[in-house]
Coordinates of C-alpha atoms and ligand atoms in Angstrom, one line a residue:
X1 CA 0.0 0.0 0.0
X2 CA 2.7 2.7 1.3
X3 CA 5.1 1.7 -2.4
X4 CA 2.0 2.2 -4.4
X5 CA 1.0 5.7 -2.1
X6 CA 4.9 6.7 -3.6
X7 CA 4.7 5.5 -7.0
X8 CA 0.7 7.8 -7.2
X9 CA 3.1 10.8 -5.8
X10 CA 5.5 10.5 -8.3
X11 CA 3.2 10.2 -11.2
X12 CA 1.2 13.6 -9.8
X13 CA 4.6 15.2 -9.3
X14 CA 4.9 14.4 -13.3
X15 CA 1.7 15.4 -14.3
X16 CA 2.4 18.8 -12.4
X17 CA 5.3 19.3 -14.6
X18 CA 3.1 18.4 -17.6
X19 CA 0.3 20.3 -16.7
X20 CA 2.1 23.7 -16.3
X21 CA 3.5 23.6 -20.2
X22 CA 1.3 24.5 -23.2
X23 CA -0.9 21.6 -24.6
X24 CA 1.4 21.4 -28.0
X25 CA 5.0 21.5 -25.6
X26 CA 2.8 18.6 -23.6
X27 CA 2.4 16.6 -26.6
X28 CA 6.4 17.2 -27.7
X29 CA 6.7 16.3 -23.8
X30 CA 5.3 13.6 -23.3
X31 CA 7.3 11.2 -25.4
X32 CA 10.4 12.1 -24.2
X33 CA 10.1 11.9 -20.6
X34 CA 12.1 9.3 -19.7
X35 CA 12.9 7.8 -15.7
X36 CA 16.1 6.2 -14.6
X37 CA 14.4 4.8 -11.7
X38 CA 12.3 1.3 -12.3
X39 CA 8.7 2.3 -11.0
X40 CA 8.9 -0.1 -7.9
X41 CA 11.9 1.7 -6.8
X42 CA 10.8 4.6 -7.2
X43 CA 10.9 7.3 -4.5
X44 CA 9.2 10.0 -3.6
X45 CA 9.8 13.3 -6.0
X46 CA 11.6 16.3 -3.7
X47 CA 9.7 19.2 -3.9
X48 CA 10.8 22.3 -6.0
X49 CA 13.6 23.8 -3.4
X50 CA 15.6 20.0 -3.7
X51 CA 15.0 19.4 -7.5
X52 CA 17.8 21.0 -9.6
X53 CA 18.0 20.5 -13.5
X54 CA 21.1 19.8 -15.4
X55 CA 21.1 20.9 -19.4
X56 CA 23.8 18.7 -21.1
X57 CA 24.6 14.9 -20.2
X58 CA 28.4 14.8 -21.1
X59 CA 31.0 14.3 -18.9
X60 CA 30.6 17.8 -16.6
X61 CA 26.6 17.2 -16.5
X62 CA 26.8 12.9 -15.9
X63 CA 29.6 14.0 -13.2
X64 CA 27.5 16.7 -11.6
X65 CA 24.5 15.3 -11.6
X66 CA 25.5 11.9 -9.7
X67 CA 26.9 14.0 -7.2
X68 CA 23.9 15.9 -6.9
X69 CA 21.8 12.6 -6.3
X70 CA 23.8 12.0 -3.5
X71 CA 23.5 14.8 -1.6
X72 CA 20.4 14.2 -1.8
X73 CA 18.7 16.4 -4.7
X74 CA 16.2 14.8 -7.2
X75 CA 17.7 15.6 -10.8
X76 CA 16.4 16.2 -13.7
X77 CA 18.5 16.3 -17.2
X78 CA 17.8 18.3 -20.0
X79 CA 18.7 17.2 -23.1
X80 CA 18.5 17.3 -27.3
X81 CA 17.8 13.4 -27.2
X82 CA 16.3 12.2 -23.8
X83 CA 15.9 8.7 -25.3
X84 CA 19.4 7.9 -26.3
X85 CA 21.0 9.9 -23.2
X86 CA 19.1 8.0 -20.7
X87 CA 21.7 5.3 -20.8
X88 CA 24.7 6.8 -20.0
X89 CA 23.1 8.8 -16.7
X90 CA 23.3 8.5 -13.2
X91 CA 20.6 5.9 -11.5
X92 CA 17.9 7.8 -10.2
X93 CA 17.8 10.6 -12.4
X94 CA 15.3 12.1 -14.8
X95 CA 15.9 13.0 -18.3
X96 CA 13.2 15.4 -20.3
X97 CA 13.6 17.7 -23.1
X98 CA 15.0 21.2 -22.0
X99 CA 11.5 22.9 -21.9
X100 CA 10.4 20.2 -19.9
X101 CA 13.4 19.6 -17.9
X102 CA 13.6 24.1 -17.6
X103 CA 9.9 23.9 -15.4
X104 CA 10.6 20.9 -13.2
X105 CA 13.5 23.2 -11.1
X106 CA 14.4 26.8 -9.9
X107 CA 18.1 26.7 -10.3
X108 CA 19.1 24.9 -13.8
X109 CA 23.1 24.3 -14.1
X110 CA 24.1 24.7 -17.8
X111 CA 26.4 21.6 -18.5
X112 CA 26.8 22.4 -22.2
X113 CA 29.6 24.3 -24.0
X114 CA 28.9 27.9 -24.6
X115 CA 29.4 27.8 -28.1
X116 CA 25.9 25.9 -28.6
X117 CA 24.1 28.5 -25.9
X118 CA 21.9 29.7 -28.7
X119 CA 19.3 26.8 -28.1
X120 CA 18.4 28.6 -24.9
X121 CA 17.0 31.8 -26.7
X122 CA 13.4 30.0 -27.6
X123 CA 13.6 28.7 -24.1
X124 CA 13.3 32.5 -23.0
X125 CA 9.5 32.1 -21.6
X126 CA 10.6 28.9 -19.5
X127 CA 13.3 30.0 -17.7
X128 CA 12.1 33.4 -16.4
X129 CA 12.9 34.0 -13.2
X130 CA 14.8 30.6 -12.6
X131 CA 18.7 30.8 -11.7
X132 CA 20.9 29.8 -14.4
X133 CA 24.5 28.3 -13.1
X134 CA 26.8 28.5 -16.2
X135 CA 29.8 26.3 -15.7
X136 CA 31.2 27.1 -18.9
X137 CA 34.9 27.0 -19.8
X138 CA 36.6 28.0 -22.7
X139 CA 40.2 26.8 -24.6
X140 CA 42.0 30.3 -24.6
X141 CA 41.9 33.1 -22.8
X142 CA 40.1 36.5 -24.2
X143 CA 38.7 33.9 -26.8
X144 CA 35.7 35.9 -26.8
X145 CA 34.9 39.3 -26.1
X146 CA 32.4 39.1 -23.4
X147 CA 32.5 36.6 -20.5
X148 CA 30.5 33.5 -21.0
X149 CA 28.0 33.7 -18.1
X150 CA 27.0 37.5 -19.5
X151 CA 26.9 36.2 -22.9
X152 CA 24.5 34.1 -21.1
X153 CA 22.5 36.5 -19.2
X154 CA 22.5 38.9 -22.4
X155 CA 20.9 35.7 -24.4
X156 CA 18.3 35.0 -21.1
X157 CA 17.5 38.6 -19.6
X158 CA 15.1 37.5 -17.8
X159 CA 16.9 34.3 -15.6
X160 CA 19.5 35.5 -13.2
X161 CA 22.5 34.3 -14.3
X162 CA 25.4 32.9 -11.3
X163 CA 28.7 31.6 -12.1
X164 CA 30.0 29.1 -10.6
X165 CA 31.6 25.7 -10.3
X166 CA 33.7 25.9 -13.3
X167 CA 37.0 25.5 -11.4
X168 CA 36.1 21.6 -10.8
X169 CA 36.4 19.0 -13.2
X170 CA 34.4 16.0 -14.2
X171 CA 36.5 13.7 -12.4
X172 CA 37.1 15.8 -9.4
X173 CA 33.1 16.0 -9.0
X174 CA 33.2 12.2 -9.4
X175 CA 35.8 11.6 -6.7
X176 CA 34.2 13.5 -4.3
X177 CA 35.7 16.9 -2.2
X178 CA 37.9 14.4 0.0
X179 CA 39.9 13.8 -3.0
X180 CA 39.6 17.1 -4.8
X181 CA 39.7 20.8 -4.5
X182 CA 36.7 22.1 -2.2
X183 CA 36.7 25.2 -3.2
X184 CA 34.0 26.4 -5.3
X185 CA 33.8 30.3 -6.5
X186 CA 30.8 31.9 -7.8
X187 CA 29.5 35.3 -8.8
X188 CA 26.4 36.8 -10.0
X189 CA 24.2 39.8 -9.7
X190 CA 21.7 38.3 -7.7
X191 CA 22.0 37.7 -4.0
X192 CA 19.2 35.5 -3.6
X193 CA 20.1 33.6 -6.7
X194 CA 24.1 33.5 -5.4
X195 CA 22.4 31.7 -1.9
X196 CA 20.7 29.6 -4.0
X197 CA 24.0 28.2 -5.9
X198 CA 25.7 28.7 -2.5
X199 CA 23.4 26.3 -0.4
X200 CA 23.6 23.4 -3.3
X201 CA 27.6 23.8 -3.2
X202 CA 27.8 23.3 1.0
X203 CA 25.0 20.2 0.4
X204 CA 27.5 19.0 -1.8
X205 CA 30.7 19.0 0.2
X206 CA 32.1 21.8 -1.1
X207 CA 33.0 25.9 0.2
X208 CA 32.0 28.4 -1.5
X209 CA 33.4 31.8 -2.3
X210 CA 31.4 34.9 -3.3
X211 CA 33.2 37.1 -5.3
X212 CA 31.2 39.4 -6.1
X213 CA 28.7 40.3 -9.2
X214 CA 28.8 38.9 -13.0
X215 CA 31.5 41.0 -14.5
X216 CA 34.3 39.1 -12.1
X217 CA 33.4 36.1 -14.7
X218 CA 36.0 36.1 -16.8
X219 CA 38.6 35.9 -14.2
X220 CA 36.8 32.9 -12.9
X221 CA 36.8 31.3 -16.3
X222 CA 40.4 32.0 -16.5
X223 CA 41.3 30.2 -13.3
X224 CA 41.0 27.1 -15.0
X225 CA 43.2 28.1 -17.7
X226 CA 46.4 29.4 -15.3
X227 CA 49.7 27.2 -15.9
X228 CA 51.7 28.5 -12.2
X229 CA 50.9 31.7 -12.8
X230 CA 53.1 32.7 -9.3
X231 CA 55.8 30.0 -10.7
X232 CA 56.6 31.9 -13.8
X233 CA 58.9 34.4 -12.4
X234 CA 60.5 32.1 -9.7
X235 CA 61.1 29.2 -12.3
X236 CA 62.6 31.7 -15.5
X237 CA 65.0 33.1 -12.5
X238 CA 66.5 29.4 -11.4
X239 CA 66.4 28.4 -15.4
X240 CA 68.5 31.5 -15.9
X241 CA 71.0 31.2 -12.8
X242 CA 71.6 27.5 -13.5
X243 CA 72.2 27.9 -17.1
X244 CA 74.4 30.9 -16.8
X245 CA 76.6 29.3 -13.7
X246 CA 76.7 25.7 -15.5
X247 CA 78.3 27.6 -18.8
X248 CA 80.5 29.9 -16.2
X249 CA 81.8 26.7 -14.3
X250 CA 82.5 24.7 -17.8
X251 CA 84.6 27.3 -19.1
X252 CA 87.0 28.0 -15.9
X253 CA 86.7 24.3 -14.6
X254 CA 86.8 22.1 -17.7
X255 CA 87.2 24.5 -20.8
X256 CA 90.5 25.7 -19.1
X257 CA 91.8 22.5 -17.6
X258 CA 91.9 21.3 -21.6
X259 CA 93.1 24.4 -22.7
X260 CA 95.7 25.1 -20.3
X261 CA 96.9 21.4 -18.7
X262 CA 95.3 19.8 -22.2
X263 CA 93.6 17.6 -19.4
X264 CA 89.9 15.8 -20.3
X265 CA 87.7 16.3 -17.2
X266 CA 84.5 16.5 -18.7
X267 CA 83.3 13.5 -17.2
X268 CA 83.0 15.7 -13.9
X269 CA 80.1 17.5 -15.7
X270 CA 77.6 15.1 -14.6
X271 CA 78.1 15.3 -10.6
X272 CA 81.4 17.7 -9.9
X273 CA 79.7 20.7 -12.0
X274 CA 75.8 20.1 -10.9
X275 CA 76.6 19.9 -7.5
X276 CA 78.6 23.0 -8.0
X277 CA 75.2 25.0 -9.8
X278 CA 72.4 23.4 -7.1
X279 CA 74.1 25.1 -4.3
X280 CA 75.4 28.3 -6.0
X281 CA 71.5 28.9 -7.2
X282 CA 70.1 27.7 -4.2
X283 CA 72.0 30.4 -2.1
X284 CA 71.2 32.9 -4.1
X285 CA 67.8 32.1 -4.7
X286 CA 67.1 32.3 -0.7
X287 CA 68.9 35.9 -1.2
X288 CA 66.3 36.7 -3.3
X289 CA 63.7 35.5 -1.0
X290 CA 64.6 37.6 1.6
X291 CA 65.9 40.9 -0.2
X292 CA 62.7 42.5 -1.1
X293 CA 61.4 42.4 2.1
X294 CA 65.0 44.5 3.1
X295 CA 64.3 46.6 0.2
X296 CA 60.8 47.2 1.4
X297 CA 61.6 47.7 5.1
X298 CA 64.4 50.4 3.6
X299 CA 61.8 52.1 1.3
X300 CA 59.3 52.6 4.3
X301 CA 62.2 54.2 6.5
X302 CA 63.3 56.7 3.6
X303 CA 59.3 57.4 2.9
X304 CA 58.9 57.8 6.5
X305 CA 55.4 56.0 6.0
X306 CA 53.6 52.6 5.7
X307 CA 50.8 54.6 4.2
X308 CA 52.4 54.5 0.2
X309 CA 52.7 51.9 -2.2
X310 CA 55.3 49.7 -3.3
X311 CA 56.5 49.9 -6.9
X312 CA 54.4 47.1 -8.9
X313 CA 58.0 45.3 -9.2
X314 CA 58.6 45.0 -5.8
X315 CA 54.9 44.0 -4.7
X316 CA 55.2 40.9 -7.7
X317 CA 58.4 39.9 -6.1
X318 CA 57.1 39.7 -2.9
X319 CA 54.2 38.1 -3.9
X320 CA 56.2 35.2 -5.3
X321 CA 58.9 35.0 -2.2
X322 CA 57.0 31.5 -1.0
X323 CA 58.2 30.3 -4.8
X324 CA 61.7 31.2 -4.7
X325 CA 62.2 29.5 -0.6
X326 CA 60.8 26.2 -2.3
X327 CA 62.8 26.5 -5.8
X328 CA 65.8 27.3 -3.4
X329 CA 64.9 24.4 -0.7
X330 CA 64.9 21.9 -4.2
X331 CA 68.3 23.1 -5.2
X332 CA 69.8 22.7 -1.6
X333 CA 68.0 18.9 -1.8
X334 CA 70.0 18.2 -5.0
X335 CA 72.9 19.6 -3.2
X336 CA 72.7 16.9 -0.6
X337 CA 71.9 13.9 -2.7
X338 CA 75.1 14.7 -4.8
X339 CA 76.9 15.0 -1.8
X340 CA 75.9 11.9 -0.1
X341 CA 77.3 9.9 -3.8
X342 CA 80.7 11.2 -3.7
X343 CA 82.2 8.3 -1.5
X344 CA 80.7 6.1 -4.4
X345 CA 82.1 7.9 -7.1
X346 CA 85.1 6.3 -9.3
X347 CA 86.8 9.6 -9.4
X348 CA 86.7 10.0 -5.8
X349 CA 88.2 6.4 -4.8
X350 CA 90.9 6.5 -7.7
X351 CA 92.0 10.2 -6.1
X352 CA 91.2 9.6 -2.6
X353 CA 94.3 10.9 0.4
X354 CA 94.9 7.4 1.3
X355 CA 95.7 6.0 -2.5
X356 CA 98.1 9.4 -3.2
X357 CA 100.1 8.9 0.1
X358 CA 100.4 4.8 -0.9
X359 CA 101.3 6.2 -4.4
X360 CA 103.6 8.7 -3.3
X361 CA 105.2 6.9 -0.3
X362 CA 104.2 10.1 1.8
X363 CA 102.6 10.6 5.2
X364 CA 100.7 13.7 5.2
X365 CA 100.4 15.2 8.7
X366 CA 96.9 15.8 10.7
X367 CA 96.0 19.4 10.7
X368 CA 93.9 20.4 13.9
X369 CA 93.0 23.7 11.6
X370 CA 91.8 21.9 8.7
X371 CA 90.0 19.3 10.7
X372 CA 88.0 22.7 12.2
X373 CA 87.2 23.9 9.0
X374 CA 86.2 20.8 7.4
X375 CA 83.8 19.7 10.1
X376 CA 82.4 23.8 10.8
X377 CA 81.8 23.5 6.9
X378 CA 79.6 19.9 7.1
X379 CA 77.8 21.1 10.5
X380 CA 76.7 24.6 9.0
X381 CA 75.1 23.2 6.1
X382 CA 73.4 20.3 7.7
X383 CA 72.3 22.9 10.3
X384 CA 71.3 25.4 7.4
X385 CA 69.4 22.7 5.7
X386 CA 67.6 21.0 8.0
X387 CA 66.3 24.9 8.9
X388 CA 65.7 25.0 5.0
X389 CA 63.4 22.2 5.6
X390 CA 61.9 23.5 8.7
X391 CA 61.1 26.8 6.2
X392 CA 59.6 24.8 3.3
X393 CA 57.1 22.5 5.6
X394 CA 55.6 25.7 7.3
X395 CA 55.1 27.1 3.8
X396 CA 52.5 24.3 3.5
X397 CA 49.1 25.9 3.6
X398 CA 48.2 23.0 5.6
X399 CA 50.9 23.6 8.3
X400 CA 50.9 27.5 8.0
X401 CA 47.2 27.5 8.7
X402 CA 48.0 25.8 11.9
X403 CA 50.3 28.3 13.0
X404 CA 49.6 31.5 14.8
X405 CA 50.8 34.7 12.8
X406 CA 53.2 35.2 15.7
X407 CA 54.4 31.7 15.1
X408 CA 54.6 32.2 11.2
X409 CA 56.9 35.0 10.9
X410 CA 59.1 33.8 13.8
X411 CA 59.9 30.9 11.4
X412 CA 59.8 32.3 7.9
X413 CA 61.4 36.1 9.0
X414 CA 64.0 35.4 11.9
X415 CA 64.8 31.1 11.3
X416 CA 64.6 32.1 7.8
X417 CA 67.3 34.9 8.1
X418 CA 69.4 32.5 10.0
X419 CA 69.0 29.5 7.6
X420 CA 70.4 32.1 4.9
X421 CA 73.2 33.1 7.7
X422 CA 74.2 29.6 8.4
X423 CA 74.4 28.8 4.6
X424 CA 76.4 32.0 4.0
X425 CA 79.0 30.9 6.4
X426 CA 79.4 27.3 4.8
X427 CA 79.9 28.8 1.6
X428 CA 82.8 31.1 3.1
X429 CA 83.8 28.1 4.9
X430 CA 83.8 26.1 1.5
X431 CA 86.2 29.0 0.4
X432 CA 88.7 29.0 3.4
X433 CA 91.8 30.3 2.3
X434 CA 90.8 30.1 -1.4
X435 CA 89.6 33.7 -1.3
X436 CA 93.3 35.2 -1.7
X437 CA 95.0 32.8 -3.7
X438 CA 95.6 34.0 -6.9
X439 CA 95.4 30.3 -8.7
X440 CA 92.2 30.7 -7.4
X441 CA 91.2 33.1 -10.2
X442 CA 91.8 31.0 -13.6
X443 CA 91.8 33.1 -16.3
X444 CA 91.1 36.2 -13.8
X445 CA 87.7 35.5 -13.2
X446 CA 86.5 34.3 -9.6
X447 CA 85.2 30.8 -8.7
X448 CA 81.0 30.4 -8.7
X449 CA 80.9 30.3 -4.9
X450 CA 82.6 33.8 -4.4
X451 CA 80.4 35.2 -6.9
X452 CA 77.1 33.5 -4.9
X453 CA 78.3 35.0 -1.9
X454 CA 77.7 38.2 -3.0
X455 CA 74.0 38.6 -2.5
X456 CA 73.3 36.9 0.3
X457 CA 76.0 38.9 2.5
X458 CA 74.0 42.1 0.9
X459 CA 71.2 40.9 2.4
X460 CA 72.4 39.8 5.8
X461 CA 74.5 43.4 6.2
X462 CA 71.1 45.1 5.1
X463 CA 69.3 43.1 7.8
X464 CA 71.8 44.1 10.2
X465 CA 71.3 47.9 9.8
X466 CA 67.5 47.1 10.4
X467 CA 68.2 45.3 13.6
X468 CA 70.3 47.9 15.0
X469 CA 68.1 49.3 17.8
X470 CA 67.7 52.9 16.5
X471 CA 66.6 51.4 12.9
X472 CA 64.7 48.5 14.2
X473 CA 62.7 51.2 16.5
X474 CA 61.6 53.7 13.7
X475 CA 60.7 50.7 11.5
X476 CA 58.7 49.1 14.0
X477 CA 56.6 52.6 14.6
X478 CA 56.1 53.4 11.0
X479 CA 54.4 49.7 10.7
X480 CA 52.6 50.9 13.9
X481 CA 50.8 54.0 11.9
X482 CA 53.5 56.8 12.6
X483 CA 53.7 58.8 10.0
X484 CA 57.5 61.4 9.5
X485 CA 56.1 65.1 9.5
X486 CA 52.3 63.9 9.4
X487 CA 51.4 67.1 11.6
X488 CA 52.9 69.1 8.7
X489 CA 51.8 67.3 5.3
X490 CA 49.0 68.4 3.9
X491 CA 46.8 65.6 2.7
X492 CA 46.4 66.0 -0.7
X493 CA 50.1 65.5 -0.8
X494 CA 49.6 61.5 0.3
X495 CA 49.5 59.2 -2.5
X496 CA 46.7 56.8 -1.9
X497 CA 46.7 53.0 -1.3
X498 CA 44.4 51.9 -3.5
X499 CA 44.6 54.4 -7.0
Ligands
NAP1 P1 30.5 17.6 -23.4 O1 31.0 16.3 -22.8 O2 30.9 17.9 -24.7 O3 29.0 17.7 -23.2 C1 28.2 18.8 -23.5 C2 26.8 18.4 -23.6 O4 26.1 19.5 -24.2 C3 26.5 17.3 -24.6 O5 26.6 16.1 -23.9 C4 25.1 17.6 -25.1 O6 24.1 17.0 -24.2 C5 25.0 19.1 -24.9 N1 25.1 19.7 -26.3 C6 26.0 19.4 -27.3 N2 25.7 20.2 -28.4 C7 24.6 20.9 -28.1 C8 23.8 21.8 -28.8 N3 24.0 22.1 -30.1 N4 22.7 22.3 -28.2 C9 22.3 21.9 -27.0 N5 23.1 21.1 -26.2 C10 24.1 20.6 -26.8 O7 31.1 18.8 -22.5 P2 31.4 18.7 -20.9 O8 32.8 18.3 -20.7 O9 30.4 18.1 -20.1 O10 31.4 20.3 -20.6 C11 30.2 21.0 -20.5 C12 30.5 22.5 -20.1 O11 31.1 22.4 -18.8 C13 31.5 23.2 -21.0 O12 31.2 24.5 -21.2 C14 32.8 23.0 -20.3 O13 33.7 24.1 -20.6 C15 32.4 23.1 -18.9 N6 33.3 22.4 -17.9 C16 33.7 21.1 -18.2 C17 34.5 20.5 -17.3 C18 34.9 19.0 -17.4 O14 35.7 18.5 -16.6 N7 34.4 18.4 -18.4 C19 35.0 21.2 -16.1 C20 34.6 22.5 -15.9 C21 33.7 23.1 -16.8 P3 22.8 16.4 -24.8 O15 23.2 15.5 -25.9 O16 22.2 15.7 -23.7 O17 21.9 17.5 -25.3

């Protein structure tokens, strides 16, 4: 009795549909309604507020709509060809033809590609007043001139039109938020209409960001299409420091051992000469991820206010300082791994102290000095990496989140100065005496490591001069609001924040 009470209220809930549409849409209707759901199965229809209608049954609308049926929301596809679709959907679902489909739900998703969005224009009647969700993507950006979702609302002026969900793909829908991004941005005009596409994206596991009204579109449709947009800079800046050192080192280590001793080294290319470049690139790289914020801290103190913007140079290469510390902590890892092979290297044990004093029938003397140097040189740089480390893990949004602000610049401001002091010293260290020998300079030019050093021991001098108390206490009160000759300024003179 109850299963054949259910199957009556989903037959009524049918005929509802039906009975709202003209009598000749009925008779194109009626033929194509199709149910995924065998009758004895069937369960009661949800009303209105939990139906939602997909248009388009490829991947992004099969995808979307199974994850809507598990959340709980009764589904209804509409499609060119509800017959031959039906196959392919999610159990449980409903497939009608779009007019159909349009009156059996408030908020319609638009699963179909933007460049077919003229079939919606006779459908103009139907979907008045119901909230269209266009998930559309496209291949390039700027491909067209106006944004797809106002394209959309200029085709459908009388739906409200809400962007959203087009930062997920098929398969991340289909694997569900624990394995996927779960963050879902959406914009629109229409508040209501923005809840509406808001409340379906929580039900479904997911967060979602308002960002604000329909002409923020494009930039949503060009998330999809960023390739590391914060890596570019970061990655052409290690590309160009390793090629330039790896062609600096052939020439004075190689090039001139041939030219000069007409001796053929170029085997040491492969482990000798990269483990030269990681380190050299790495150290300056870390420079780099620490100067700016120098450079800023200087530009406040000579400004004499927080209250001014940075050049757009210096804001981009702050903005991309997290890139450079994890470019720099890769580096240093290569550094390590080539280190840890040397013992097994065939060069190593044919050269090694013990073999030349057999060879040479001498006993070379222990030097307490050289012992110092050699061990100060391995402890500084394990100390300095394993801070490197420390650096990159609270990078992790994951881990940073979990720290307090307090906690986050204590590691990434002062550790990280002192990772790029402790690596400064082993690179001085790795120098010794080297610095004023003059074979040191082959063909007058200075070896990779002196020229690396000189960044970094910019930066740490810089840093000094802000720590010195007097410095470090105007800095810390123009961060506080304290503005040099405020009383005096008149404000027009201030250049605002935002232009
Ligand atoms: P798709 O597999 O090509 O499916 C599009 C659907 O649109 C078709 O299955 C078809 O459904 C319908 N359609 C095709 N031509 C049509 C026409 N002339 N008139 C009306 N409907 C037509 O595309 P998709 O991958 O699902 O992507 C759909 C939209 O979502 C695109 O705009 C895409 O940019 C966006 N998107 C996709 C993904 C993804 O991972 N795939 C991710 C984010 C955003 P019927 O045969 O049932 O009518």
């Amino acid at each position: 009795m109850e299963k054949f009470l259910l199957v009556l209220e989903v037959i009524t809930t049918c005929c509802a549909v039906t009975q709202s549409m003209t009598g000749q849409e009925r008779s194109e209707e009626k033929s194509e309604c199709v149910s995924l759901s065998p009758m004895m199965e069937a369960v009661p229809a949800p009303p209105e507020s939990e139906r939602v209608c997909v248009f388009g049954t490829g991947d992004l609308g099969r995808s979307l709509g199974l994850r809507l049926l598990q959340a709980g929301y009764g589904v209804v596809f509409g499609s060119r060809r509800p017959h031959s679709s039906s196959s392919l959907l999610p159990h449980g679902a409903q497939v009608l033809g779009h007019a159909a489909a349009a009156q059996s739900a408030h908020l319609i998703f638009i699963a179909v590609q933007r460049e077919h969005y003229d079939f919606l224009v006779p459908l103009a009647n139907q979907l008045k007043g119901k909230v269209l969700v266009d998930l559309s993507n496209n291949l390039k950006k700027n491909q067209y001139p106006e944004a797809n979702a106002e394209y959309l609302q200029s085709l459908v002026p009388g739906a409200e039109v809400v962007k959203g969900f087009n930062t997920l793909s098929a398969w991340s829908l289909q694997n569900g938020p624990s394995d996927a991004n779960r963050q879902v941005y959406i914009c629109g005009e229409s508040v209501e209409a923005k809840q509406a596409v808001i409340a379906v994206a929580i039900k479904l596991g997911f967060s979602a960001l308002d960002r604000g009204f329909l002409s923020v579109a494009r930039e949503l449709e060009d998330f999809p299409l960023q390739l590391f947009p914060q890596w570019r800079l970061p990655l052409r800046i290690a590309i160009g420091l390793s090629a330039a050192f790896f062609f600096y080192l052939l020439i004075r280590d190689i090039i001139y051992a041939y030219v000069t001793q007409s001796k053929d080294i170029s085997f040491r290319i492969m482990v000798s000469l990269a483990n030269k470049v990681c380190p050299i690139v790495s150290l300056i790289m870390l420079s780099l991820c620490y100067l700016p914020g120098v450079l800023a801290s200087f530009l406040q103190l000579y400004r004499g206010t927080k209250y001014r913007r940075f050049p757009d140079w210096l804001d981009r290469w702050m903005l991309c300082r997290k890139q450079l510390g994890l470019l720099a902590l890769g580096f240093a890892f290569l550094h390590v791994l080539y280190t840890l092979i040397i013992p097994i290297r065939f060069d190593y044990k044919h050269a090694s102290l013990s073999l030349f004093q057999i060879r040479e029938n001498r006993t070379t003397q222990f030097d307490m000095t050289t012992a110092w140097r050699g061990d100060s040189y391995l402890s500084l740089g394990i100390l300095g990496f394993g801070l490197y480390v420390l650096l990159g893990i609270t990078s992790l949004p994951s881990v940073s989140n979990a720290l307090s602000w307090r906690e986050f610049s204590f590691i990434q401001s002062k550790l990280g100065h002192l990772t790029l002091l402790l690596c400064t010293a082993h690179t001085y260290l790795y120098g010794w005496n080297r610095f004023l020998s003059s074979s040191t300079y082959k063909w007058y030019t200075p070896p990779g490591y002196m020229l690396c050093l000189v960044l970094p021991s910019v930066v740490l001098l810089l840093k000094l001069l802000l720590i010195t108390p007097c410095v470090d206490r105007t800095i810390t009160r123009i961060r506080q609001g304290w503005e040099r000759g405020a009383d005096q300024r008149n404000p027009k003179d201030s250049q605002p924040l935002i232009p």
